[in-house]
Tab-separated table of C-alpha atoms in Angstrom:
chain	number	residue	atom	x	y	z
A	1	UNK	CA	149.702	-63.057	-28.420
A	2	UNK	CA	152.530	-62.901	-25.577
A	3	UNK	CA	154.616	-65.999	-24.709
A	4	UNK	CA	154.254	-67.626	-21.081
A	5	UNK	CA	156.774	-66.149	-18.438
A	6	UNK	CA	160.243	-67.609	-19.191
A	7	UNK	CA	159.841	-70.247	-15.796
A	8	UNK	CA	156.970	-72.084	-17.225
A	9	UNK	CA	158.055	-75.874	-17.941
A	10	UNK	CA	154.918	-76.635	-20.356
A	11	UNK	CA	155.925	-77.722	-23.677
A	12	UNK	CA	154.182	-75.554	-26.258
A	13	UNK	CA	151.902	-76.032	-29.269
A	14	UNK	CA	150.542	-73.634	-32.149
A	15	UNK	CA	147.649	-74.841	-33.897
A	16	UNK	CA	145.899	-73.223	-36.537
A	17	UNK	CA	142.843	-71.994	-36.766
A	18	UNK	CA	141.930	-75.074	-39.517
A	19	UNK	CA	142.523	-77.640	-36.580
A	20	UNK	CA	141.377	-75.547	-33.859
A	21	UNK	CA	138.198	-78.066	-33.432
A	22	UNK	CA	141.245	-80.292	-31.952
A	23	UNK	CA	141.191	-78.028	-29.007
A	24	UNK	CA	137.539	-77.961	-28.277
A	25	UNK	CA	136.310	-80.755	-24.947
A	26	UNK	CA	136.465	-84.582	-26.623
A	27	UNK	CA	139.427	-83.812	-28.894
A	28	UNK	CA	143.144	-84.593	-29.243
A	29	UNK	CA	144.809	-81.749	-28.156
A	30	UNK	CA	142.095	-80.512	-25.326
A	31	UNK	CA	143.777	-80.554	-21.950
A	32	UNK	CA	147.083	-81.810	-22.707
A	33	UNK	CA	149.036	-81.577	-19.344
A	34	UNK	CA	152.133	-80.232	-19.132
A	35	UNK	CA	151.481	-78.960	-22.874
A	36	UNK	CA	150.359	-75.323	-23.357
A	37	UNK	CA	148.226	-74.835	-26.808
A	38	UNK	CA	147.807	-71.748	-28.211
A	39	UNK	CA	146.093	-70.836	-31.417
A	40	UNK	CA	148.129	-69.331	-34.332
A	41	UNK	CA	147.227	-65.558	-35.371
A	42	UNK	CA	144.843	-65.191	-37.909
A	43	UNK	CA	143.704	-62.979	-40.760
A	44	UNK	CA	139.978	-61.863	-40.590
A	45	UNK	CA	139.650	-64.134	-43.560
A	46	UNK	CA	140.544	-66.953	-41.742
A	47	UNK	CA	143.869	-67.668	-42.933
A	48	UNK	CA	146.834	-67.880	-40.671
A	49	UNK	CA	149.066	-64.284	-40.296
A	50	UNK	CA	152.072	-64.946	-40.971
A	51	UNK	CA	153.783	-62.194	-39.368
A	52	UNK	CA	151.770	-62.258	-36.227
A	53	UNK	CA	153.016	-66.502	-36.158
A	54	UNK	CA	156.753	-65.443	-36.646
A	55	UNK	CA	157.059	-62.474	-34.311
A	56	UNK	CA	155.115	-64.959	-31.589
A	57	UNK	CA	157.933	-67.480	-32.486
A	58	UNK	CA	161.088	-64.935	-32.203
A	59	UNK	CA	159.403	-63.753	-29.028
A	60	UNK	CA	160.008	-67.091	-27.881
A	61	UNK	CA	163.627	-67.278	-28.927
A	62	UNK	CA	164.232	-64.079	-26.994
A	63	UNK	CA	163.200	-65.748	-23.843
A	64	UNK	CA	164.623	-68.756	-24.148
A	65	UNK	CA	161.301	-70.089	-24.983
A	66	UNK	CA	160.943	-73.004	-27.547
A	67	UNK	CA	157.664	-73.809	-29.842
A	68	UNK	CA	157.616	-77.453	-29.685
A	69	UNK	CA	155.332	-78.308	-32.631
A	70	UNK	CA	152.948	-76.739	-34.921
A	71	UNK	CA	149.599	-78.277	-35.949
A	72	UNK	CA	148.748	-76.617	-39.098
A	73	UNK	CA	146.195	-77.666	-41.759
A	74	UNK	CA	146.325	-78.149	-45.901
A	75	UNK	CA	142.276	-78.111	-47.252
A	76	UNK	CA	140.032	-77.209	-43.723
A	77	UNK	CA	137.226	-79.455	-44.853
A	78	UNK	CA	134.024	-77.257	-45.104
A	79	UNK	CA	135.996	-73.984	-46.773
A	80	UNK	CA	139.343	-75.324	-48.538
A	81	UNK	CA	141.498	-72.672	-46.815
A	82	UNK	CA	145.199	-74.047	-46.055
A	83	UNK	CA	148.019	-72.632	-44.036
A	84	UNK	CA	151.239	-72.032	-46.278
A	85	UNK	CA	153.754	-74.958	-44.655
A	86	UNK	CA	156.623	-74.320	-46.738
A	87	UNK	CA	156.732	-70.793	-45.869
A	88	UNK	CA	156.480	-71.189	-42.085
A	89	UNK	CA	159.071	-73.901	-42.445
A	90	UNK	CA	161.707	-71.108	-44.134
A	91	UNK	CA	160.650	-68.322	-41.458
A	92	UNK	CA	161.366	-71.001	-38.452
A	93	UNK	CA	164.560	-71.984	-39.868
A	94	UNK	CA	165.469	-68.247	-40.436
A	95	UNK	CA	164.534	-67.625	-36.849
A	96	UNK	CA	166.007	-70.278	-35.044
A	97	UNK	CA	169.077	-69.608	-37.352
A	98	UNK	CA	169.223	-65.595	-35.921
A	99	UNK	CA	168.536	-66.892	-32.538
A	100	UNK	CA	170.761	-69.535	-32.454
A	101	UNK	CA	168.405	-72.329	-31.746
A	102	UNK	CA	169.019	-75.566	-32.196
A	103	UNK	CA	165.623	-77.364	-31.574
A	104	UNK	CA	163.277	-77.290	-34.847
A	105	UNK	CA	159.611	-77.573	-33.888
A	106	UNK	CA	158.158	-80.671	-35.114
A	107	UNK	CA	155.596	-79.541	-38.377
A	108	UNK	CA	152.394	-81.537	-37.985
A	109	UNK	CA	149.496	-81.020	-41.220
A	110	UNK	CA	146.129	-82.309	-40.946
A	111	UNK	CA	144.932	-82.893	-44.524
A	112	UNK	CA	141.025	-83.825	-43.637
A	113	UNK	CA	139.780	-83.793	-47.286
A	114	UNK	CA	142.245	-83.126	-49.652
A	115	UNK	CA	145.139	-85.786	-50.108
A	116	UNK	CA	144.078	-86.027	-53.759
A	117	UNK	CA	145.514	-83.263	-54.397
A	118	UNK	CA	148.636	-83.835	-53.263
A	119	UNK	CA	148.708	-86.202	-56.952
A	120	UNK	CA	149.010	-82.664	-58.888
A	121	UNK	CA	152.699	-82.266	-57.627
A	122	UNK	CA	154.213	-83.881	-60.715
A	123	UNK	CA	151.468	-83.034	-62.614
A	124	UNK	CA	152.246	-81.895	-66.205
A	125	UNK	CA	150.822	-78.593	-66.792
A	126	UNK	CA	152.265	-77.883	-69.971
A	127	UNK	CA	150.980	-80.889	-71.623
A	128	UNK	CA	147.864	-80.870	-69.358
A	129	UNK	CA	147.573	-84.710	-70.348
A	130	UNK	CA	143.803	-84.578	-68.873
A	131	UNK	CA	142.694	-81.368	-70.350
A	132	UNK	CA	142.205	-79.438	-67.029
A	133	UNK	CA	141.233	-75.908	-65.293
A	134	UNK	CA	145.257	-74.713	-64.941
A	135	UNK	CA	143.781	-71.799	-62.936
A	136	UNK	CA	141.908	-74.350	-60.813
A	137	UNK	CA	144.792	-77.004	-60.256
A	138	UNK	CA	147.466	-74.014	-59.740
A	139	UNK	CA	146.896	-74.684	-55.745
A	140	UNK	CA	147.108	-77.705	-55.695
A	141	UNK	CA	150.589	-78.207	-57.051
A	142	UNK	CA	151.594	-75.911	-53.873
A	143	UNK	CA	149.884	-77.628	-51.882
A	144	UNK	CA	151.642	-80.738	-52.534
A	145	UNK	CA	154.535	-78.828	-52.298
A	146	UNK	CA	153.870	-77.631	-48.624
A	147	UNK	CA	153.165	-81.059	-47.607
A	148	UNK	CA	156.402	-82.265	-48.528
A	149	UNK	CA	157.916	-79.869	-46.636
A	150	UNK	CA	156.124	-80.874	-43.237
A	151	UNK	CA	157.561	-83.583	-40.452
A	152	UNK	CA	154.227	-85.878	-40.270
A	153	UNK	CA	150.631	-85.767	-41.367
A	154	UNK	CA	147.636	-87.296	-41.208
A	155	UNK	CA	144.805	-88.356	-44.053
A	156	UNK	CA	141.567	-89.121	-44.242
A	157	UNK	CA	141.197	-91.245	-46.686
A	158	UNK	CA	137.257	-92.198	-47.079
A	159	UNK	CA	135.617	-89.513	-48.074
A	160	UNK	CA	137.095	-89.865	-52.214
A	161	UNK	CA	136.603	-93.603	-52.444
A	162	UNK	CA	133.033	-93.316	-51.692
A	163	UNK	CA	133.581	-96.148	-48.626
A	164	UNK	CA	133.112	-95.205	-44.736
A	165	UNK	CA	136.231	-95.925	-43.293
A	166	UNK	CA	136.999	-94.955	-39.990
A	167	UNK	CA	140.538	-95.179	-39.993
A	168	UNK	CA	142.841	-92.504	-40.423
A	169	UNK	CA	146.485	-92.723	-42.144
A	170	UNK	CA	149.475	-91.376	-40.047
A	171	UNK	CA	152.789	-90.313	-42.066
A	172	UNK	CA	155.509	-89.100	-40.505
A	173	UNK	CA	158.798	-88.284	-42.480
A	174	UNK	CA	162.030	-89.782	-39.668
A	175	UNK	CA	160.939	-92.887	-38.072
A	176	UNK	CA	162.352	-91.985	-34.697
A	177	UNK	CA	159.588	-89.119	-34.519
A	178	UNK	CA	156.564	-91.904	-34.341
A	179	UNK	CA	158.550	-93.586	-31.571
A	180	UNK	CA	157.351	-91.361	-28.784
A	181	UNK	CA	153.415	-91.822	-30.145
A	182	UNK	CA	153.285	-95.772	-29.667
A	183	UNK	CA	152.056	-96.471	-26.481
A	184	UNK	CA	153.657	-99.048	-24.396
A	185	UNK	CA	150.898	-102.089	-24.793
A	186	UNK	CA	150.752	-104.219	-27.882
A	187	UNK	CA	149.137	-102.049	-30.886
A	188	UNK	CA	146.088	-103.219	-32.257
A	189	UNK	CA	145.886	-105.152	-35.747
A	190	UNK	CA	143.349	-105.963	-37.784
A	191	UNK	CA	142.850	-109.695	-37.328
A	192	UNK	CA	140.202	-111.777	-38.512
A	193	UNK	CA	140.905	-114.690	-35.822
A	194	UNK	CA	140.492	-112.291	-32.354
A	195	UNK	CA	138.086	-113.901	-29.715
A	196	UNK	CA	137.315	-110.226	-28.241
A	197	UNK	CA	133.749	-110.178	-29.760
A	198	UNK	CA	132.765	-107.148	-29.917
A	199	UNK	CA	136.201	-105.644	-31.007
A	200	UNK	CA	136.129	-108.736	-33.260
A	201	UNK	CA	133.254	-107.335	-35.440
A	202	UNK	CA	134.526	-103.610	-35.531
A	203	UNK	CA	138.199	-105.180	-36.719
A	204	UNK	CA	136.105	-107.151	-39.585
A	205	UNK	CA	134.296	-103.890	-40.327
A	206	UNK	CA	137.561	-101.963	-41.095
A	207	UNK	CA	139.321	-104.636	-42.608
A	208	UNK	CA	136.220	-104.956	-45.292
A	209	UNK	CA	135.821	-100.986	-45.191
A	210	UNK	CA	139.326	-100.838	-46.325
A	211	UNK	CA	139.121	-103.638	-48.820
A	212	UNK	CA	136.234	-101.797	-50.697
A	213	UNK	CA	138.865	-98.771	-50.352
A	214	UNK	CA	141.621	-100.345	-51.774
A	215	UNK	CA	139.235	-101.587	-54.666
A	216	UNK	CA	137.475	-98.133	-55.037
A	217	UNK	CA	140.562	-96.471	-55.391
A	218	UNK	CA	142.409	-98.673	-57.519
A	219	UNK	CA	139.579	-98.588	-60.012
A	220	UNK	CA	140.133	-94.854	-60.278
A	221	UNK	CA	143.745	-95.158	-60.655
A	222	UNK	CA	145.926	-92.049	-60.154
A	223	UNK	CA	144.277	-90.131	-63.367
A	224	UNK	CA	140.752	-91.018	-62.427
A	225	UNK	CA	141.432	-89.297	-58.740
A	226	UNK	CA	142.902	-86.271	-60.310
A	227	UNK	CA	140.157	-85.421	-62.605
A	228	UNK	CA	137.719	-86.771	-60.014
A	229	UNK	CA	139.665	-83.814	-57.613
A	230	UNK	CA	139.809	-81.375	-60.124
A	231	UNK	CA	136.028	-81.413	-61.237
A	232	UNK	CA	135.157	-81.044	-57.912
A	233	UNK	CA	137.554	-78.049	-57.409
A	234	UNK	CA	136.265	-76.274	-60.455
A	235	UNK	CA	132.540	-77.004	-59.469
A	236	UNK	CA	133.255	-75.192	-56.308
A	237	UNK	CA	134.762	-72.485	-57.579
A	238	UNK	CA	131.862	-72.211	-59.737
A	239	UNK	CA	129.275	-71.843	-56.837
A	240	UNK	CA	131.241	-69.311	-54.467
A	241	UNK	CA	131.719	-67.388	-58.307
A	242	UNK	CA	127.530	-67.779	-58.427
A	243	UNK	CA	127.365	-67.029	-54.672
A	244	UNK	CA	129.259	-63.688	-55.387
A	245	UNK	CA	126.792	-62.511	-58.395
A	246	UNK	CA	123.451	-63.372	-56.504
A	247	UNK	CA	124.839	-60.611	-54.063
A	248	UNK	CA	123.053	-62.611	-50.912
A	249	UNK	CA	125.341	-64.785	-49.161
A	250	UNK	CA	128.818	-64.379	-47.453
A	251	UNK	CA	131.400	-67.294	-48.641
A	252	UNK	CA	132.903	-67.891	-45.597
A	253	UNK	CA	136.791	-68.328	-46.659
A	254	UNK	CA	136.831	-67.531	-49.788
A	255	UNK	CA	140.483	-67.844	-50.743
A	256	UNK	CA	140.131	-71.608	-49.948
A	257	UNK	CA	140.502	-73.867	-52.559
A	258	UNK	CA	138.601	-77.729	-52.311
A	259	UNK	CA	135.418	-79.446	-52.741
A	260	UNK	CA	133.848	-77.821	-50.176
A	261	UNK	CA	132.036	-74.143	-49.818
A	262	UNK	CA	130.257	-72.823	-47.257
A	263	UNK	CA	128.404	-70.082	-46.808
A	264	UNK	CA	126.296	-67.571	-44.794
A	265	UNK	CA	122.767	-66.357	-46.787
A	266	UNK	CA	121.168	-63.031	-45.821
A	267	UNK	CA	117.982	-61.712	-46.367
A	268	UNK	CA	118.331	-60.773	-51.106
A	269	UNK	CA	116.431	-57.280	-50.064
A	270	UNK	CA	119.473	-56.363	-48.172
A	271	UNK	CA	121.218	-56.239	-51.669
A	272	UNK	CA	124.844	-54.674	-51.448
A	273	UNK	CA	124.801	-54.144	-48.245
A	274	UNK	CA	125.343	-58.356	-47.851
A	275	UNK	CA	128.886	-58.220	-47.977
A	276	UNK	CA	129.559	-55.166	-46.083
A	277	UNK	CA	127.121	-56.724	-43.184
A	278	UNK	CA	129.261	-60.544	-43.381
A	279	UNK	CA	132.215	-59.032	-42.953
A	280	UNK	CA	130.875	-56.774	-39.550
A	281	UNK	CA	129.316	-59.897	-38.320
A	282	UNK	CA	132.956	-61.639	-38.803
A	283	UNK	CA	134.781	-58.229	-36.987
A	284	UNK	CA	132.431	-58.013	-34.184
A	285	UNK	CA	132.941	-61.802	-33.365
A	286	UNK	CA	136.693	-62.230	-33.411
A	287	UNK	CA	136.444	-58.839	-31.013
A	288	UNK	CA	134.168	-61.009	-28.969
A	289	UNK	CA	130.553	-59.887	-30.061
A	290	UNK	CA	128.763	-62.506	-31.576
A	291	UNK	CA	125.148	-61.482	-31.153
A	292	UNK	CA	124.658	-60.636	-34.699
A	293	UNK	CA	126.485	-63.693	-36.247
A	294	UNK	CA	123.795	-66.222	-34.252
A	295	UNK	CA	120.847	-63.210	-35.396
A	296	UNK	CA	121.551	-64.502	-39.016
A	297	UNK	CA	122.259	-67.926	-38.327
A	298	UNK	CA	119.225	-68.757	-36.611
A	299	UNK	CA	117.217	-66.829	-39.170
A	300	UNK	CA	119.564	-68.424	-42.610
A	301	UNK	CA	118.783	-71.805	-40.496
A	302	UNK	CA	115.088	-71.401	-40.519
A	303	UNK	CA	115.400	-70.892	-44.241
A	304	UNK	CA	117.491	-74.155	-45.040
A	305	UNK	CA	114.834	-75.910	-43.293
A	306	UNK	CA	112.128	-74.538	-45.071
A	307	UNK	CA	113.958	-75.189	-48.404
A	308	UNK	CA	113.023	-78.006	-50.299
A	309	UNK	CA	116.537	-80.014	-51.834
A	310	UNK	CA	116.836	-78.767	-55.606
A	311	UNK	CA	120.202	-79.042	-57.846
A	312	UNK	CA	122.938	-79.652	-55.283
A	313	UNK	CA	122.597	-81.087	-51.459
A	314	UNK	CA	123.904	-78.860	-48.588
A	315	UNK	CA	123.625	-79.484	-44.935
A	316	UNK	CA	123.733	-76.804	-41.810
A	317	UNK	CA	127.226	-76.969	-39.883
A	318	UNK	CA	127.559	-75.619	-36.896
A	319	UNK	CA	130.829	-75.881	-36.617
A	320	UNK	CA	131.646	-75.369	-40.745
A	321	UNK	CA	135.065	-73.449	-39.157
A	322	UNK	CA	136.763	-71.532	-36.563
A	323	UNK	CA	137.198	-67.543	-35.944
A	324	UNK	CA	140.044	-66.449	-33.278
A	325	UNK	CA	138.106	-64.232	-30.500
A	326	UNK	CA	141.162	-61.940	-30.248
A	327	UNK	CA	140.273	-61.337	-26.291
A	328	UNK	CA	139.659	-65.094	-24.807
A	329	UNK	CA	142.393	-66.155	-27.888
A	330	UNK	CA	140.142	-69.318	-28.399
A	331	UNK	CA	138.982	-71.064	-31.210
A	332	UNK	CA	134.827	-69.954	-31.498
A	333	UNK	CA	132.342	-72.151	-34.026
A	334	UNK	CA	131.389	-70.185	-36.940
A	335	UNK	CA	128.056	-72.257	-38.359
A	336	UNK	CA	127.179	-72.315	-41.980
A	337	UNK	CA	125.288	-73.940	-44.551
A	338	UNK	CA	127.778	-76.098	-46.706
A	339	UNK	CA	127.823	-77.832	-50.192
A	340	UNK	CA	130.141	-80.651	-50.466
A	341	UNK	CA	130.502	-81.021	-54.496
A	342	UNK	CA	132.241	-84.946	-54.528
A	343	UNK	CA	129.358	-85.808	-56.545
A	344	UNK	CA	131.097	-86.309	-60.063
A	345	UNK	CA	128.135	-85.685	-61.929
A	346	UNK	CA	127.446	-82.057	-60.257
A	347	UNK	CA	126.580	-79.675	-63.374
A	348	UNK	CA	126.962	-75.778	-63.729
A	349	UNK	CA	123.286	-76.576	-64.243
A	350	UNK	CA	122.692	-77.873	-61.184
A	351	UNK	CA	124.558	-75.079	-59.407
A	352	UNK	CA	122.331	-72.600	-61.494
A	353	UNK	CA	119.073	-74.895	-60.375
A	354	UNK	CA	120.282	-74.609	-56.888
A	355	UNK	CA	120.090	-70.786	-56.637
A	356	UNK	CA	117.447	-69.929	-58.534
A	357	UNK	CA	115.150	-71.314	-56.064
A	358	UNK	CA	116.360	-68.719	-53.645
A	359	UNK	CA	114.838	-65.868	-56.528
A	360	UNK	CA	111.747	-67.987	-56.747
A	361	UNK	CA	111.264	-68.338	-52.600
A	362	UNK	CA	111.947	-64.220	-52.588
A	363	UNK	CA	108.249	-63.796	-52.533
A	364	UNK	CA	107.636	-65.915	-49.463
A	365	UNK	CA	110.799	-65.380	-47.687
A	366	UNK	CA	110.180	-63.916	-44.063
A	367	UNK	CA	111.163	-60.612	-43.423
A	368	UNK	CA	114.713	-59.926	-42.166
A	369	UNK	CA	116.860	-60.536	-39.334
A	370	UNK	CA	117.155	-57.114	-37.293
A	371	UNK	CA	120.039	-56.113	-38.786
């Protein structure tokens, strides 16, 4: 990644690649003008490189350059992965310290799924009050340690209260940072009493949505959400362990740690050769080849199909997360069949249930993508 010539005016952006689907046509951050967004480096696992990001950054300094902001993400919703804020945070300062910048780029974090787990960050893990997975909850605690250390985010707060509410909370750390984001016209409110009609009933709809929210939530109460969180984390970790012993499936992110897993299946005859195979596929599409990343997909996909539902739920995602095509240095889908495990009542058993249908549909699985 090379910065813009030193004459360009555009105000620049790093994203990572957990919020590069805020780039793609419809989105936020697509065709900003006068803003030039650029995706962050990134590992072939997915996570963001860390060198790579800081030598783009003192690059910058060098020229007289400045990153404006940095959209970075804690828990990418379909693989768990999370960028490590606190660290870039030190680097930055370090840089702009050796370069003599003043300006600090303004830290954004996107937390689409996991603001529960920001509770662990006082959590008690010597006393361990609720009798948890310490190995499991371990990342969390950091992770509500990196979102402290960010300027603003923004939560999703829904999908844990188990109420469709499409409305998003905004934080932002100094006050005179949200200034700039409130347009000039009157903000909306929720108010029961507006004659607009139609915007009257989608008001009422949030303002009820977020009732049941407020009651969902405070009947879990703070311990309730954290072993409701933690569950979940440790039934995850569960399946991508299981995923990793059936020896047919690529976990796509594996480091990631949240409620969600997904994954990439491959024909079980291919054997050890699976892994070896996933990770090509991943190579040959950040270098721009991905011809055999959609051979498996559309062959995985006519197997989810096929499959009847048994022990957990999972759903095809075209979009489950993004790889960084080195050449174009744009944010490319990477589809995969996902298990979200919110359900509290989600067993081992059910996990075991789950994939040994695969072993029983071996006998009338069709034969295997030309690998």
């Amino acid at each position: 990644m090379s910065p813009a010539p030193a004459k360009s005016p555009e105000r620049r952006i790093l994203v990572s690649t957990g919020s590069a689907e805020l780039l793609q046509p419809g989105q936020p951050l697509h065709g900003l003008e006068g803003i030039d967004t650029a995706l962050s480096p990134a590992n072939s696992d997915g996570s963001l490189d860390l060198d790579r990001l800081c030598t783009f950054v003192e690059n910058c300094y060098r020229r007289g350059l400045h990153a404006d902001g940095m959209v970075l993400t804690l828990g990418q919703k379909y693989t768990g992965v999370s960028d490590p804020v606190a660290t870039i945070q030190r680097e930055i300062t370090r840089l702009r310290q050796a370069y003599g910048v003043l300006d600090r780029p303004h830290i954004h974090v996107d937390i689409p799924l996991h603001w529960p787990l920001l509770l662990f960050g006082d959590y008690d893990a010597a006393i361990n009050p609720l009798h948890l997975s310490l190995e499991s909850i371990q990342p969390s605690m950091l992770t509500a340690a990196d979102a402290a250390a960010s300027d603003s985010c923004s939560i999703d707060l829904g999908s844990w209260g188990y109420t469709p509410l499409p409305l998003s909370l905004l934080i932002v750390k100094n006050h005179k940072d949200l200034l700039p984001l409130l347009p000039a016209a009157a903000i909306p409110r929720l108010e029961t009493d507006s004659t607009a009609g139609i915007a009257q009933g989608a008001d009422i709809a949030r303002l009820y949505s977020l009732q049941a929210l407020l009651a969902s939530l405070g009947a879990l109460g703070e311990g309730g959400l954290r072993l409701l969180a933690a569950r979940s984390v440790d039934s995850a970790d569960y399946l991508k362990e299981r995923l990793r012993e059936c020896g047919s499936a690529g976990v796509v992110h594996s480091v990631g740690s949240g409620p969600g897993v997904s994954f990439r299946r491959y024909h079980p005859d291919l054997g050890p050769a699976t892994d070896r195979i996933y990770r090509a596929e991943i190579e040959a599409a950040r270098g721009g080849d991905y011809g055999p990343l959609h051979t498996n997909s559309h062959w995985h996909r006519r197997q989810l199909v096929q499959r009847e539902p048994c022990g957990l739920h999972t759903a095809w995602q075209p979009a489950a997360t993004y790889l960084l095509n080195e050449p174009t240095r744009r944010g490319e889908p990477l589809a995969a069949e996902v298990a979200m495990l919110l359900h509290p009542h989600t067993t081992a058993a059910d996990i075991d249930l789950f994939l040994q249908q695969w072993v029983d549909r071996r006998r009338v699985a069709e034969p295997p993508a030309d690998y």
